[in-house]
Short mmCIF file of N, CA and C in Angstrom, two decimals:
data_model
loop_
_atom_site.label_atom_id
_atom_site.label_comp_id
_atom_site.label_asym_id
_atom_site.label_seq_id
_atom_site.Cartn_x
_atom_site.Cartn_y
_atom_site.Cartn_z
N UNK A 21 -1.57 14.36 -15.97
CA UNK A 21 -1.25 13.50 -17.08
C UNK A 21 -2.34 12.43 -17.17
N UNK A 22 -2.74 12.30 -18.30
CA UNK A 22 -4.11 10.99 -18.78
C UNK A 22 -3.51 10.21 -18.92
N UNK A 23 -3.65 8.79 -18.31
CA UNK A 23 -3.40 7.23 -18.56
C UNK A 23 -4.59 6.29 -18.94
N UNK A 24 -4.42 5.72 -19.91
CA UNK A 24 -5.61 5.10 -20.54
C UNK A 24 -4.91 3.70 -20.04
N UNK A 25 -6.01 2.75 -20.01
CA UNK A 25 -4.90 1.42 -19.37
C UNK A 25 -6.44 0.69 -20.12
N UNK A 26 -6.51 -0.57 -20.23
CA UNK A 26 -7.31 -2.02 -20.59
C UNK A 26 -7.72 -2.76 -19.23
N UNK A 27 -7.76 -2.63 -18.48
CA UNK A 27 -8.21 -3.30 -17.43
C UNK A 27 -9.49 -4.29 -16.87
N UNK A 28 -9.91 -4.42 -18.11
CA UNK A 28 -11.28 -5.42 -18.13
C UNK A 28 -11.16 -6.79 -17.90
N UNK A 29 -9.85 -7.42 -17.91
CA UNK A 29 -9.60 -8.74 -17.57
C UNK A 29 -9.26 -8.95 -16.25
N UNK A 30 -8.88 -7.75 -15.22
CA UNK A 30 -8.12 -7.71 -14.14
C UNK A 30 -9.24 -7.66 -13.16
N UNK A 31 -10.85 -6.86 -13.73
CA UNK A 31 -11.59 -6.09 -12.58
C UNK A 31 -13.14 -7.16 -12.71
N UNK A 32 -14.06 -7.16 -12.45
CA UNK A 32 -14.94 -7.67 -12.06
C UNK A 32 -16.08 -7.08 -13.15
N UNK A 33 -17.08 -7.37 -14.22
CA UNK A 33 -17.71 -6.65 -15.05
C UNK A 33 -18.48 -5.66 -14.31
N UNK A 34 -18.69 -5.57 -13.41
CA UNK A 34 -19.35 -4.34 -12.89
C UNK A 34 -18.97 -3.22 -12.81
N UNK A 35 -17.09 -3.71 -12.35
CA UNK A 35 -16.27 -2.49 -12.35
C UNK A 35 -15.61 -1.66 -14.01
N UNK A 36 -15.74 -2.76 -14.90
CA UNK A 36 -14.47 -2.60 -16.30
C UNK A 36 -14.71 -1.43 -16.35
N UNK A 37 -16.21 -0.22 -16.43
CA UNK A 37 -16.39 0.98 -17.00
C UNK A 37 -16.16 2.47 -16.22
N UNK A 38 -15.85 1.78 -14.33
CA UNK A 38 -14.85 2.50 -13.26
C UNK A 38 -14.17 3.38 -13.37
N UNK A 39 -13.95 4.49 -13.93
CA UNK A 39 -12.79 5.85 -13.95
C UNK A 39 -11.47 4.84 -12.73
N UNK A 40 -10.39 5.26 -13.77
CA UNK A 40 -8.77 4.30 -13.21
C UNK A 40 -8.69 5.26 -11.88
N UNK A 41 -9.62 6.25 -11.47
CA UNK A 41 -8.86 7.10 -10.30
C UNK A 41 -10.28 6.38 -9.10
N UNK A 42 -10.72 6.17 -9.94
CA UNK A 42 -12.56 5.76 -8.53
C UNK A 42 -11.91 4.38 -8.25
N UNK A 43 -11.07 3.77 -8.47
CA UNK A 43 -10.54 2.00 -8.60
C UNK A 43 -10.26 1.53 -7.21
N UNK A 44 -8.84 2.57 -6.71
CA UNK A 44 -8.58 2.17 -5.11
C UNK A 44 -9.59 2.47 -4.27
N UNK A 45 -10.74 3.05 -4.27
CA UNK A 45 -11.85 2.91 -3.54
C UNK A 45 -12.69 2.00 -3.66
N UNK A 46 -12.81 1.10 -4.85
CA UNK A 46 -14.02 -0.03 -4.89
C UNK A 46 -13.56 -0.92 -4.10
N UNK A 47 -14.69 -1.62 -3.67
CA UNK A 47 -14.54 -2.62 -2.72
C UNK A 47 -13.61 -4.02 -3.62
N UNK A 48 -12.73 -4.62 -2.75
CA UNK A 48 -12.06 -5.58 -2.96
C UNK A 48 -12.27 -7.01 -4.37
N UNK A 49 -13.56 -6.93 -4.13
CA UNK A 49 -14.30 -7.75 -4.78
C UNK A 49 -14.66 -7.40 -6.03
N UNK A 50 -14.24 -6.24 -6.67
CA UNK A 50 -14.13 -5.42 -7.87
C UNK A 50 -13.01 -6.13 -8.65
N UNK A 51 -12.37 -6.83 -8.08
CA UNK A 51 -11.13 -7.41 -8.93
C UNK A 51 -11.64 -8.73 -9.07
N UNK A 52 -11.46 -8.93 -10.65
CA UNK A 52 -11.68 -10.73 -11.21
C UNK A 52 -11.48 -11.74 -10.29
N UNK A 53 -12.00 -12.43 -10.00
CA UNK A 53 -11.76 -13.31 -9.20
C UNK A 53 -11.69 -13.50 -7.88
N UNK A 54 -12.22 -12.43 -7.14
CA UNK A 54 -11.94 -12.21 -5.92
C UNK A 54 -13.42 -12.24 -5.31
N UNK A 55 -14.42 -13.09 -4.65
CA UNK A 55 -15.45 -13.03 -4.30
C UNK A 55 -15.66 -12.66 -3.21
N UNK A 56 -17.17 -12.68 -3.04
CA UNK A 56 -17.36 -11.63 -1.54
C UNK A 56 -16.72 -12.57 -0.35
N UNK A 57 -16.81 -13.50 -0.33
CA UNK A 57 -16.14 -14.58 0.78
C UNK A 57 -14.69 -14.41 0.67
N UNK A 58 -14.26 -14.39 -0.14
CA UNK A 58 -12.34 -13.72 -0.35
C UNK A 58 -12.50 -12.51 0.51
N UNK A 59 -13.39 -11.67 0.02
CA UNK A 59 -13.61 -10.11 0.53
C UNK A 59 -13.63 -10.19 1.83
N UNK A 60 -14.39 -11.21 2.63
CA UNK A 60 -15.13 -10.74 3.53
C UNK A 60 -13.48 -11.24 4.21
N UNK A 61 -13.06 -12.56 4.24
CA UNK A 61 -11.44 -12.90 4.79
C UNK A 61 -10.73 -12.40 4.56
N UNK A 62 -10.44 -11.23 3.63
CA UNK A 62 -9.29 -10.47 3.28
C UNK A 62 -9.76 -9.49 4.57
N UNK A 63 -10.78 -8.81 4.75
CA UNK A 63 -10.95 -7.82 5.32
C UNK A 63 -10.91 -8.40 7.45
N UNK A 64 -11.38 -9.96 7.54
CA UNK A 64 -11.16 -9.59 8.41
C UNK A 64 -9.57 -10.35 9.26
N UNK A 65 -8.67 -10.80 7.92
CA UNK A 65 -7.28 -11.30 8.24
C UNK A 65 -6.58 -10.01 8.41
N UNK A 66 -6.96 -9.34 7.11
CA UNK A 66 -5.93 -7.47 7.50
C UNK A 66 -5.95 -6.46 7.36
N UNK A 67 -7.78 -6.65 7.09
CA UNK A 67 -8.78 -5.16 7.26
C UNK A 67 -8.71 -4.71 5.90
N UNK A 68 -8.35 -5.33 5.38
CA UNK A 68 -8.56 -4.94 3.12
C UNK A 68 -9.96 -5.26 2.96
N UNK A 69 -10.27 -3.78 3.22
CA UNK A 69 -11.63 -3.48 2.24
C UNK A 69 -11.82 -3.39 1.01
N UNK A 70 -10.99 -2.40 0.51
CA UNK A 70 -10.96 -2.18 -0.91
C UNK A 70 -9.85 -2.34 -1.31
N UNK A 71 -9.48 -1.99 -2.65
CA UNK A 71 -8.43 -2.53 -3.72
C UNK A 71 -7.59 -1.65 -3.48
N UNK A 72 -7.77 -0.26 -2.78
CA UNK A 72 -6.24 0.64 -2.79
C UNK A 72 -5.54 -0.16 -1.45
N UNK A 73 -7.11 -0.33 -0.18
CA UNK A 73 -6.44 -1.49 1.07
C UNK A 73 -5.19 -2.12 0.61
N UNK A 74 -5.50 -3.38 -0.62
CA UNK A 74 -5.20 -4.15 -1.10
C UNK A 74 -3.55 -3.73 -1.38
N UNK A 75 -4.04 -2.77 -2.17
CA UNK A 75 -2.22 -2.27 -2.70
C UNK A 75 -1.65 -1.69 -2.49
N UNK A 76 -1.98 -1.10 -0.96
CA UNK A 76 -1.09 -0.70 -0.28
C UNK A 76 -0.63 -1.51 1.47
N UNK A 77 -1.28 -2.62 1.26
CA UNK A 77 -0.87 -3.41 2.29
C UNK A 77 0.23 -3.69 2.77
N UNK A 78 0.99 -3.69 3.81
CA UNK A 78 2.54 -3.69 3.81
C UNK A 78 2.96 -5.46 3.48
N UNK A 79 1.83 -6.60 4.40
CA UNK A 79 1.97 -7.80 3.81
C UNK A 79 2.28 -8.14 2.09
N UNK A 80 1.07 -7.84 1.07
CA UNK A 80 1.03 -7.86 -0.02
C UNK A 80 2.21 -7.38 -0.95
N UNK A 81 2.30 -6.21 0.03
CA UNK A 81 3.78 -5.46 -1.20
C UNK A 81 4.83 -6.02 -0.93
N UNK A 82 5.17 -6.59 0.37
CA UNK A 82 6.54 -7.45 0.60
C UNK A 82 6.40 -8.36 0.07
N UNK A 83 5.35 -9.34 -0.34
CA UNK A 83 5.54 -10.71 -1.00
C UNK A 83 5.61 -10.12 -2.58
N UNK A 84 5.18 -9.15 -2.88
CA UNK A 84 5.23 -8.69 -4.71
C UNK A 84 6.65 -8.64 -4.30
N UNK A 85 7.20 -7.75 -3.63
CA UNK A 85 9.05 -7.15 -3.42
C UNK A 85 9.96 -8.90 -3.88
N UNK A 86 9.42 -9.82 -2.70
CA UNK A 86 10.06 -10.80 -2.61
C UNK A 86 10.00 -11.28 -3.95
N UNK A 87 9.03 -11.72 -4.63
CA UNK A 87 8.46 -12.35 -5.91
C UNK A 87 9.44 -11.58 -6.98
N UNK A 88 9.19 -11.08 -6.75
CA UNK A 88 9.83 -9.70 -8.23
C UNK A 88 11.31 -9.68 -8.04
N UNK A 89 11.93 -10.03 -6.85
CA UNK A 89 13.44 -9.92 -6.49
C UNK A 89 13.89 -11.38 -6.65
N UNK A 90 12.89 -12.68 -6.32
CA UNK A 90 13.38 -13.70 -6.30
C UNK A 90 14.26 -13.63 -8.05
N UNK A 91 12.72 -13.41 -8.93
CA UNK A 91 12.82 -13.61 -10.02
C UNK A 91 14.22 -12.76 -11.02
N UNK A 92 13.93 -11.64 -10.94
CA UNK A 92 14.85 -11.15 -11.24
C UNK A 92 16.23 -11.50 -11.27
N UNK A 93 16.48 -12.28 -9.83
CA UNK A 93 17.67 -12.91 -9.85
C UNK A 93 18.14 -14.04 -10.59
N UNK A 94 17.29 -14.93 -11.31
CA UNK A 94 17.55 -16.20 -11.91
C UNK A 94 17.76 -15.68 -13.24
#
């Protein structure tokens, strides 16, 4: 199945023109706002190299879980 998505505000201009499947392999720093000094402390607080690292981190997804459950509830 093809998913077309907009993702040019989310990723870094180097990445916007990235195939959505090459994405969890770019390095961390492919995402807006995230510089190589973010990169380099992300990677050595919990070894997130890249952006799939990133989203599949068990830290990261429990605080989205928490966030998304706080909210939901109000």
């Amino acid at each position: 199945m093809a998913v077309a998505a907009n993702l040019d505000k989310l990723l870094d201009k180097a990445y916007e023109s990235t195939p959505l499947e090459q994405l969890p392999d770019a390095p961390v720093a492919g995402l807006a706002g995230v510089s190589e000094a973010d990169a380099e402390a992300l990677a050595k607080a919990f070894g997130v190299k890249t952006i799939g690292d990133l989203g599949r981190n068990k830290y990261f997804r429990a605080a989205a879980a928490i966030v998304d459950l706080a909210e939901a509830s109000k």
